[in-house]
Coordinates of C-alpha atoms and ligand atoms in Angstrom, one line a residue:
M24 CA -51.4 52.5 30.6
E25 CA -47.9 53.3 32.6
A26 CA -46.8 50.5 34.4
E27 CA -47.4 52.3 37.7
R28 CA -50.9 52.1 37.0
K29 CA -50.4 48.4 35.8
N30 CA -51.6 45.1 38.3
V31 CA -49.8 42.5 38.9
C32 CA -50.6 39.4 40.7
I33 CA -48.6 36.6 41.5
V34 CA -49.8 33.3 42.4
G35 CA -46.9 31.3 44.6
G36 CA -44.7 32.7 46.6
G37 CA -41.2 29.1 46.1
L38 CA -38.3 30.4 44.7
V39 CA -39.8 31.7 41.3
G40 CA -42.5 33.2 41.8
S41 CA -40.4 35.7 44.7
L42 CA -37.9 36.5 42.2
C43 CA -40.2 37.2 39.5
A44 CA -42.1 40.3 42.5
C45 CA -38.1 40.9 41.9
F46 CA -39.2 41.3 38.2
I47 CA -41.7 42.6 37.6
A48 CA -41.2 45.4 40.4
K49 CA -38.6 46.8 38.8
R50 CA -40.4 47.3 36.0
G51 CA -42.2 49.7 38.5
Y52 CA -45.7 47.4 38.0
N53 CA -48.0 47.1 41.5
V54 CA -47.6 43.3 42.8
D55 CA -48.9 41.2 44.5
L56 CA -47.6 38.5 45.9
F57 CA -50.3 35.4 47.0
E58 CA -48.7 32.8 49.1
M59 CA -51.0 29.5 50.6
R60 CA -48.2 29.1 53.3
Q61 CA -48.4 30.9 55.9
D62 CA -44.6 33.0 56.3
F63 CA -42.3 29.8 57.0
R64 CA -39.0 32.6 57.7
A65 CA -40.0 32.5 61.5
D66 CA -40.3 29.1 61.9
A67 CA -37.7 27.0 63.4
T68 CA -38.5 23.0 62.1
V69 CA -39.0 24.5 58.5
L70 CA -35.5 26.2 58.2
G71 CA -34.2 22.8 60.1
R72 CA -34.7 20.9 58.4
S73 CA -31.6 21.4 55.5
I74 CA -33.2 20.5 51.7
N75 CA -30.0 22.2 49.2
L76 CA -30.8 22.9 45.4
A77 CA -27.8 23.0 42.5
L78 CA -27.6 26.8 41.9
S79 CA -25.7 27.2 38.5
H80 CA -25.1 29.9 35.7
R81 CA -28.8 30.3 34.9
G82 CA -29.9 30.8 38.3
L83 CA -27.0 32.8 39.0
E84 CA -27.5 35.0 36.4
A85 CA -31.1 35.6 36.9
L86 CA -30.2 36.1 41.0
E87 CA -27.9 39.1 39.2
R88 CA -30.3 40.9 38.1
V89 CA -31.8 41.7 40.8
G90 CA -28.4 41.9 43.1
L91 CA -29.1 39.1 45.1
R92 CA -25.9 37.0 43.6
E93 CA -22.9 37.8 45.7
K94 CA -26.0 37.8 48.6
V95 CA -27.3 34.3 47.7
T96 CA -23.5 32.9 47.3
K97 CA -21.8 33.8 49.8
S98 CA -24.6 31.2 52.2
G99 CA -23.3 28.2 49.6
I100 CA -21.4 25.9 49.6
P101 CA -19.8 25.4 45.7
M102 CA -19.5 22.4 44.0
H103 CA -15.7 22.3 41.5
A104 CA -16.1 18.1 40.9
R105 CA -18.2 15.5 40.8
M106 CA -17.0 13.0 43.7
I107 CA -18.2 9.3 42.7
H108 CA -18.8 6.2 45.0
S109 CA -17.9 3.2 43.7
L110 CA -19.1 -0.1 45.5
D111 CA -15.8 -1.1 46.9
G112 CA -15.6 1.8 49.0
K113 CA -13.1 4.2 46.5
T114 CA -14.4 7.6 45.4
R115 CA -12.9 9.0 42.3
P116 CA -13.4 13.7 41.6
I117 CA -13.9 13.9 38.1
P118 CA -13.9 18.3 37.9
Y119 CA -16.5 19.8 36.0
G120 CA -14.3 22.0 33.9
R121 CA -12.0 24.9 33.9
T122 CA -11.9 26.9 36.9
G123 CA -14.8 29.4 37.6
Q124 CA -16.9 26.2 36.7
F125 CA -18.8 25.2 39.4
I126 CA -22.7 24.6 41.0
M127 CA -23.3 25.9 44.2
S128 CA -25.7 24.6 47.5
V129 CA -27.8 26.5 49.1
D130 CA -30.2 25.9 52.0
R131 CA -34.1 26.2 49.8
M132 CA -35.6 27.4 52.6
G133 CA -33.3 30.0 53.0
L134 CA -33.6 30.8 49.7
N135 CA -36.5 31.5 49.6
G136 CA -36.4 33.5 52.5
V137 CA -34.3 35.4 51.2
L138 CA -36.0 36.5 48.3
L139 CA -39.7 36.5 50.1
T140 CA -37.2 39.8 52.3
E141 CA -36.3 40.9 49.4
A142 CA -39.6 40.9 47.3
E143 CA -41.0 42.4 50.8
S144 CA -38.7 45.3 50.9
Q145 CA -39.5 47.0 47.9
P146 CA -42.7 49.7 48.8
N147 CA -44.6 48.5 45.3
I148 CA -45.4 44.4 46.3
T149 CA -47.6 42.8 48.9
I150 CA -47.4 40.1 49.6
H151 CA -49.7 38.2 50.5
F152 CA -49.9 34.8 53.4
G153 CA -52.5 32.3 53.9
H154 CA -53.6 33.4 50.4
K155 CA -54.5 29.9 48.2
L156 CA -56.0 30.6 44.3
V157 CA -59.2 28.9 43.9
S158 CA -59.7 30.6 41.0
C159 CA -59.4 32.7 38.4
D160 CA -60.9 34.5 35.2
P161 CA -57.9 35.1 32.7
T162 CA -61.1 37.0 30.1
T163 CA -60.9 39.1 33.6
G164 CA -57.8 39.3 35.2
E165 CA -60.5 38.6 38.1
T166 CA -58.9 36.1 40.8
V167 CA -60.6 34.4 44.0
F168 CA -58.1 33.7 46.7
S169 CA -59.4 31.8 50.4
T170 CA -57.8 32.1 53.3
D171 CA -58.5 30.5 56.6
D172 CA -61.6 33.0 57.2
S173 CA -61.9 34.8 54.0
T174 CA -62.3 35.3 50.7
V175 CA -60.7 37.9 48.9
K176 CA -61.8 39.3 45.3
R177 CA -58.9 41.2 43.0
T178 CA -59.0 42.1 39.7
Y179 CA -55.6 42.6 37.9
D180 CA -54.2 43.6 34.7
L181 CA -51.0 40.6 34.9
I182 CA -52.2 37.5 36.4
V183 CA -48.3 35.2 36.9
G184 CA -48.7 31.2 37.7
C185 CA -45.5 30.4 40.1
D186 CA -47.4 28.0 41.8
G187 CA -45.6 25.2 41.5
A188 CA -47.2 21.5 39.1
F189 CA -50.0 21.3 40.1
S190 CA -51.1 24.7 39.6
A191 CA -54.1 26.1 39.9
V192 CA -53.3 28.9 37.2
R193 CA -52.0 26.8 35.0
K194 CA -55.3 24.8 35.7
S195 CA -57.1 28.1 35.1
M196 CA -55.9 28.2 31.8
M197 CA -56.6 24.9 30.4
R198 CA -60.5 25.6 30.4
H199 CA -60.2 29.1 28.2
C200 CA -57.9 27.8 25.3
R201 CA -56.5 24.5 23.3
F202 CA -54.3 22.9 26.1
D203 CA -51.1 20.8 25.4
Y204 CA -50.5 18.4 28.6
E205 CA -49.0 15.6 29.4
Q206 CA -47.7 14.6 32.5
R207 CA -45.4 11.5 33.9
Y208 CA -45.2 9.9 36.9
I209 CA -42.1 8.0 37.0
E210 CA -41.6 4.5 39.0
H211 CA -38.7 6.2 41.5
G212 CA -39.4 8.4 44.3
Y213 CA -36.6 10.5 45.8
M214 CA -35.7 11.0 50.1
E215 CA -34.0 12.4 51.4
I216 CA -31.2 11.4 54.4
A217 CA -29.1 13.7 56.7
F218 CA -25.1 13.0 56.5
P219 CA -24.4 14.5 60.1
P220 CA -21.5 16.5 61.0
S221 CA -17.7 14.3 62.1
E222 CA -17.0 15.0 65.1
S223 CA -14.9 18.1 64.5
G224 CA -18.1 19.7 63.8
G225 CA -16.4 19.7 59.7
H226 CA -18.0 17.9 56.8
C227 CA -17.9 14.0 57.1
M228 CA -16.8 14.0 53.2
A229 CA -15.2 16.3 51.0
T230 CA -16.8 19.7 51.1
N231 CA -16.8 20.3 48.1
Y232 CA -18.0 18.2 45.5
L233 CA -21.0 16.8 43.9
H234 CA -21.3 13.4 46.3
I235 CA -23.0 10.6 43.3
W236 CA -23.1 6.9 44.5
P237 CA -25.0 6.1 40.8
R238 CA -26.3 2.3 40.7
N239 CA -27.9 1.9 37.9
Q240 CA -32.0 1.6 39.7
F241 CA -30.3 3.0 43.1
M242 CA -29.1 6.4 43.0
L243 CA -27.3 8.7 45.8
I244 CA -26.4 12.0 46.3
A245 CA -25.5 13.9 48.7
L246 CA -24.4 17.8 48.4
P247 CA -22.7 19.7 51.4
N248 CA -25.0 22.9 54.0
L249 CA -22.9 25.7 55.6
D250 CA -23.9 23.3 59.0
G251 CA -21.0 20.5 57.9
S252 CA -24.3 18.3 57.3
F253 CA -24.4 17.1 53.9
T254 CA -28.2 16.7 52.7
G255 CA -28.4 13.2 51.0
T256 CA -31.2 11.8 48.8
M257 CA -32.4 8.3 47.7
F258 CA -34.0 7.7 44.0
M259 CA -34.9 4.0 44.6
P260 CA -37.7 2.4 43.4
F261 CA -41.1 3.1 44.7
E262 CA -41.4 -1.1 45.1
L263 CA -37.6 -1.6 46.8
F264 CA -38.4 1.1 49.0
D265 CA -41.9 -0.9 49.7
Q266 CA -39.3 -3.7 50.8
L267 CA -37.9 -1.9 53.3
K268 CA -39.5 -2.5 56.2
S269 CA -37.4 -3.8 58.8
P270 CA -34.3 -2.8 60.4
E271 CA -32.1 -5.6 58.8
A272 CA -33.9 -5.3 55.8
V273 CA -33.0 -1.8 55.3
V274 CA -29.0 -2.4 57.1
K275 CA -28.9 -5.1 54.3
F276 CA -29.9 -2.9 51.7
Y277 CA -27.7 0.6 52.2
R278 CA -24.6 -2.2 53.5
D279 CA -24.9 -4.1 49.7
T280 CA -25.0 -0.8 47.8
F281 CA -24.2 1.7 50.1
P282 CA -21.7 0.7 52.0
D283 CA -19.2 3.5 52.7
A284 CA -22.2 6.0 53.0
L285 CA -23.3 3.8 55.8
E286 CA -20.3 4.2 57.6
L287 CA -21.2 8.0 57.6
L288 CA -24.8 8.1 57.9
G289 CA -24.8 5.2 61.1
E290 CA -27.3 2.2 60.8
K291 CA -30.2 4.5 63.0
T292 CA -29.9 6.9 61.2
V293 CA -30.7 5.1 58.3
V294 CA -33.1 2.6 59.6
D295 CA -35.5 6.0 61.0
T296 CA -35.2 7.6 58.2
I297 CA -36.0 5.0 54.7
L298 CA -38.7 3.6 57.9
S299 CA -39.7 6.6 59.2
L300 CA -41.0 8.8 56.0
K301 CA -42.9 8.5 52.9
A302 CA -40.6 8.2 49.9
L303 CA -41.9 11.4 47.8
P304 CA -43.2 11.0 44.3
L305 CA -41.6 13.3 40.9
V306 CA -43.5 14.0 37.8
S307 CA -42.4 15.4 34.8
I308 CA -44.6 18.4 32.7
R309 CA -45.0 19.3 29.5
C310 CA -47.5 22.0 28.6
Q311 CA -48.2 24.7 26.6
P312 CA -49.4 27.4 25.5
Y313 CA -47.7 29.7 28.8
H314 CA -49.9 32.6 28.1
L315 CA -53.7 33.7 27.5
N316 CA -54.7 36.9 26.0
D317 CA -52.7 39.2 26.8
K318 CA -54.1 38.6 31.4
M319 CA -51.9 35.5 32.5
L320 CA -48.4 33.6 31.8
I321 CA -47.5 30.6 33.4
I322 CA -43.9 29.8 34.2
G323 CA -41.5 27.4 36.7
D324 CA -43.1 24.3 37.9
A325 CA -45.9 25.7 36.9
A326 CA -45.7 25.3 32.7
H327 CA -42.4 23.0 33.1
A328 CA -42.2 20.9 35.8
M329 CA -39.0 17.9 35.4
V330 CA -37.3 15.3 37.3
P331 CA -34.3 16.7 38.8
F332 CA -32.1 14.4 37.2
Y333 CA -30.2 17.7 35.5
G334 CA -30.1 20.1 38.5
Q335 CA -32.2 22.3 36.3
G336 CA -35.9 22.9 37.5
M337 CA -34.9 25.6 39.6
N338 CA -32.3 27.3 37.0
C339 CA -35.0 26.9 34.1
G340 CA -37.3 29.0 36.2
F341 CA -34.8 31.6 37.1
E342 CA -34.0 31.7 33.7
D343 CA -38.2 32.1 32.4
C344 CA -37.6 35.4 34.6
I345 CA -35.0 37.0 32.7
I346 CA -37.0 35.6 30.0
L347 CA -39.9 37.5 30.5
D348 CA -38.1 40.3 31.7
D349 CA -36.6 41.0 28.4
L350 CA -39.6 40.8 27.0
M351 CA -40.9 43.9 28.8
Q352 CA -37.5 45.3 27.4
Q353 CA -38.4 44.8 24.3
F354 CA -42.8 45.4 24.4
G355 CA -42.0 47.4 27.2
H356 CA -45.7 47.1 28.5
D357 CA -47.8 45.9 25.7
F358 CA -48.7 41.7 27.3
G359 CA -50.4 41.4 24.3
K360 CA -47.2 41.2 22.6
V361 CA -44.8 39.9 25.2
L362 CA -47.2 37.1 26.3
P363 CA -47.4 35.3 23.5
A364 CA -43.1 36.5 22.0
F365 CA -42.5 34.1 26.2
T366 CA -44.9 31.7 24.6
N367 CA -43.3 31.3 21.6
S368 CA -39.5 31.6 23.0
R369 CA -39.4 29.7 26.1
V370 CA -41.9 26.1 25.0
E371 CA -39.3 24.7 22.8
D372 CA -36.8 25.1 24.8
A373 CA -38.3 24.4 28.1
H374 CA -40.1 20.7 27.0
A375 CA -36.2 20.3 26.2
I376 CA -34.8 20.4 29.7
V377 CA -37.6 18.8 31.1
D378 CA -37.3 15.8 28.2
L379 CA -33.5 15.6 28.5
A380 CA -34.0 15.6 32.8
L381 CA -36.1 12.4 32.0
Y382 CA -33.7 11.2 29.9
N383 CA -30.9 11.6 31.9
Y384 CA -33.4 9.2 34.3
I385 CA -33.9 6.4 32.3
E386 CA -30.6 6.8 31.0
M387 CA -28.7 6.6 34.3
R388 CA -31.8 4.2 35.9
Q389 CA -30.3 2.0 33.2
S390 CA -27.3 2.1 32.3
V391 CA -24.6 4.0 35.2
N392 CA -22.9 2.9 37.6
S393 CA -20.0 4.0 39.0
V394 CA -17.2 2.9 36.5
T395 CA -19.6 3.8 33.2
F396 CA -20.0 7.3 34.9
L397 CA -16.1 7.9 35.4
L398 CA -15.3 6.8 31.5
R399 CA -18.1 8.6 31.1
K400 CA -17.2 11.8 32.6
K401 CA -14.0 11.4 31.8
L402 CA -14.3 10.7 28.0
D403 CA -15.8 14.5 28.0
N404 CA -13.6 16.6 29.6
A405 CA -10.5 14.9 27.6
L406 CA -12.5 15.5 24.4
N407 CA -12.8 18.7 25.4
W408 CA -9.4 19.7 26.6
L409 CA -8.3 18.2 22.6
L410 CA -11.5 20.0 21.1
P411 CA -12.1 22.7 23.6
N412 CA -14.6 25.1 20.8
H413 CA -16.0 22.0 19.7
W414 CA -16.3 19.6 22.0
V415 CA -18.5 20.8 25.7
P416 CA -19.9 18.2 27.2
L417 CA -24.0 18.9 27.6
Y418 CA -24.0 18.8 31.3
T419 CA -21.3 21.5 30.7
M420 CA -23.6 23.3 27.9
V421 CA -26.2 22.7 30.9
T422 CA -24.8 24.0 34.0
F423 CA -22.5 26.7 32.7
S424 CA -23.5 28.0 29.8
R425 CA -27.1 30.0 28.8
T426 CA -26.9 27.5 26.0
P427 CA -30.8 27.2 24.5
Y428 CA -31.6 24.6 26.4
S429 CA -32.8 23.0 22.6
R430 CA -29.6 24.0 20.9
A431 CA -28.0 22.1 23.3
I432 CA -29.8 18.9 22.6
T433 CA -28.8 19.9 19.1
D434 CA -25.2 19.2 19.9
R435 CA -24.9 16.2 21.9
R436 CA -26.3 14.5 19.2
W437 CA -24.6 15.3 16.7
Q438 CA -22.0 14.3 20.4
D439 CA -23.5 10.6 20.6
R440 CA -22.8 9.8 16.9
V441 CA -19.1 10.8 17.2
L442 CA -18.6 9.7 20.4
G443 CA -20.3 6.8 20.0
R444 CA -18.5 5.9 16.8
L445 CA -14.9 6.8 19.5
L446 CA -16.2 3.5 21.9
C447 CA -16.8 1.4 18.9
A448 CA -13.2 2.1 18.1
A449 CA -11.9 2.0 21.6
A450 CA -14.1 -1.4 22.2
V451 CA -13.0 -3.0 18.8
A452 CA -9.4 -2.2 19.6
A453 CA -10.1 -3.8 24.0
S454 CA -11.3 -7.0 21.8
V455 CA -8.1 -7.0 18.9
C456 CA -5.9 -5.8 21.8
A457 CA -6.7 -8.8 24.3
A458 CA -7.5 -11.3 21.8
C459 CA -3.7 -10.6 20.7
A460 CA -2.6 -10.4 24.1
A461 CA -3.9 -13.9 25.3
H462 CA -2.5 -16.0 22.2
R463 CA 0.9 -13.5 21.7
V464 CA 1.6 -14.7 25.5
G465 CA 0.4 -17.9 25.9
V466 CA -2.0 -17.8 28.4
T467 CA -4.0 -21.0 29.8
R468 CA -7.3 -22.4 28.1
A469 CA -8.7 -21.0 30.8
L470 CA -6.4 -17.2 31.9
R471 CA -7.5 -16.6 26.8
T472 CA -11.7 -17.3 27.8
H473 CA -11.8 -15.2 30.9
W474 CA -9.9 -12.1 28.6
S475 CA -11.8 -13.1 25.6
Q476 CA -15.1 -12.2 28.0
M477 CA -13.5 -9.5 29.4
A478 CA -13.2 -8.9 26.2
F479 CA -16.4 -9.2 25.4
R480 CA -17.5 -7.1 28.5
A481 CA -15.7 -4.3 27.5
S482 CA -17.5 -4.6 23.9
R483 CA -20.9 -5.5 25.7
M484 CA -20.0 -2.0 28.3
I485 CA -19.2 0.6 24.6
E486 CA -21.5 -0.9 22.3
G487 CA -24.0 0.4 25.9
L488 CA -22.8 3.2 26.1
R489 CA -23.2 4.2 22.4
K490 CA -26.2 3.0 22.9
A491 CA -26.5 5.3 25.4
Ligands
FAD716 C1 -35.5 16.2 45.0 C2 -35.5 17.4 44.6 C3 -34.3 17.8 43.6 C4 -33.9 19.1 43.0 N1 -33.1 19.6 42.7 C5 -32.8 20.2 42.3 C6 -31.9 21.0 41.9 O1 -31.1 20.9 42.1 N2 -31.7 21.9 41.0 C7 -32.7 22.9 40.6 O2 -32.3 24.2 40.0 N3 -33.6 22.3 40.7 C8 -33.8 21.1 41.4 N4 -35.4 20.9 42.2 C9 -36.8 21.2 41.1 C10 -36.7 22.9 42.3 O3 -37.0 22.4 43.6 C11 -38.3 23.2 41.3 O4 -38.2 24.0 40.3 C12 -38.2 24.6 42.2 O5 -38.6 24.2 43.3 C13 -40.3 25.1 41.0 O6 -39.8 26.3 41.5 P1 -41.4 26.5 41.5 O7 -41.3 28.4 42.9 O8 -41.5 27.0 40.3 O9 -42.9 26.0 42.6 P2 -42.0 25.2 44.0 O10 -41.3 25.8 44.6 O11 -43.4 24.5 43.3 O12 -43.6 26.6 44.5 C14 -45.0 27.0 44.4 C15 -45.2 27.5 45.2 O13 -46.8 28.2 44.9 C16 -47.2 27.5 46.6 N5 -49.2 27.6 46.1 C17 -49.3 26.5 45.1 N6 -50.2 26.5 45.0 C18 -50.6 28.4 45.8 C19 -52.4 28.4 44.9 N7 -53.6 27.6 44.4 N8 -52.1 29.3 45.3 C20 -51.6 30.0 46.1 N9 -50.3 29.3 46.6 C21 -49.9 27.9 45.4 C22 -46.7 26.5 47.2 O14 -47.1 26.8 48.9 C23 -45.0 26.8 46.4 O15 -45.2 27.8 47.7 C24 -35.4 19.2 42.7 C25 -36.9 19.3 42.6 C26 -36.4 17.6 43.2 C27 -37.9 17.3 43.5
EGO717 C1 -28.5 17.8 41.9 C2 -28.1 17.5 40.6 C3 -27.0 18.7 40.0 N1 -26.4 17.9 39.4 N2 -25.9 16.9 38.9 C4 -26.1 16.7 37.0 C5 -27.0 15.4 37.0 C6 -26.5 15.6 35.6 C7 -25.2 14.3 35.6 O1 -24.5 14.0 34.6 C8 -25.1 13.6 33.7 C9 -24.9 12.3 33.2 C10 -24.7 11.1 34.5 C11 -24.1 10.0 33.9 C12 -24.2 9.7 32.7 C13 -24.7 10.4 31.6 C14 -24.8 12.0 32.0 C15 -24.3 15.1 36.7 C16 -22.5 15.0 36.8 O2 -22.0 15.3 35.3 O3 -22.3 15.1 37.4 C17 -25.0 16.7 37.4 C18 -27.3 16.5 40.1 C19 -28.1 14.9 39.9 C20 -28.9 15.2 40.8 C21 -29.8 13.6 41.0 C22 -28.2 12.5 40.0 CL1 -29.4 11.4 40.7 C23 -27.7 13.1 40.2 F1 -26.5 11.3 39.8 C24 -27.0 14.3 39.7

């Protein structure tokens, strides 16, 4: 059967579903895109709330394929480096690498709107807002959608579930095959907080940076917006959010933990935000297979929801569209070949990035403050400068290349072994130097104790890094 006569149902008009519709339509299929929310593109309240995301190489490559890269990047802000904020208020930039290596801060709803408008402009795509999938049959391709006042039943040659972490399509798949499924909620929640523009209307901090306040258990990041504001995201244990119940407690916490951010945000913004919003949960989902028969496929968060500590969820879902497109190029309209090939080629990598994001969360929560963050990244950059073809930092492989996620992690294990030995050697050298220096200059016992404590602390910190 030719493409023109194949009908494809895409469930979910979020970031991945709207992009996937553009890919599938480019192949000539008739696409029905169903989104349970109403069309938010004209909704000022939704558009007014700046929530942004880091768009990087994998996502940019997918946008390139459907001719949207320029349109999206011209309304984004490049971040060429991280800006690490220390407790003492000092800030230190660490470049992401060579020129041309940057991540884009893009507005989430703006990006979703661009993708929906592009999809809507295609003659073979119809978007159905206000349609919630209630059931689908992976054997017959039958779907049932509910609207405010009716039920819509349709049958399709292919159903693609892009309906997010709590996917209804995935739920139907689980009942029809030996489906492996793991879900984990982490102890941390997140809450967005808005850094207002400066009085002059510009950005209150350096613009082209991903601002990070790493405080082990507490993390704050901020990505720039076009209007001169930053959207901050706090990641903190729910039990801490629950303790911040009074303005005094909120201000004290911020003064102790993020003092420079408090100055920029203002006490009122911090108090109003934390006392009025609810921290939201973060879930990690690993599952397989991603397909059923030749009828059903899940991609994006429906297949691999991950905690956001690597900034890869959307990028991974966008890359799913590239993988699917390549397989359609290879196998044509034979979904009986395309779909199993998608599972076979994607599961390992998707699980790898889900695990990496969780690993990075655990690592940052346990042993990453501004000193250790700086040390690691400076060491990574120095080794990459020294051995450009042999030492590519993991974050660089994940963020600035399409290295399969699973291979990036395998390479990382080698790096960890080498880095571990290097850091160990550095720790020993630091301890010996401190001891020699203490002995040589004949410092008083008190100072000698202090230095040996410093040496001991240095070796402990290095040891911690090695283990991390
Ligand atoms: C705090 C935070 C920060 C993040 N930062 C980044 C980042 O910097 N970079 C990055 O790459 N990723 C980031 N992510 C991850 C990113 O947001 C997700 O990976 C991405 O939104 C997944 O897109 P999706 O379309 O697969 O799912 P979703 O965005 O969840 O969209 C699913 C869509 O399906 C619709 N839907 C759901 N159920 C039904 C149904 N039954 N019928 C019809 N429609 C339905 C929903 O309304 C929604 O529109 C972050 C996530 C969080 C929580
Ligand atoms: C939104 C977004 C986009 N990318 N990243 C990101 C993620 C990890 C990174 O390093 C891993 C590492 C850091 C420190 C020690 C080891 C490894 C780096 C980096 O190297 O700059 C950047 C984030 C992000 C998301 C949440 C938090 Cl909490 C955060 F801090 C950053």
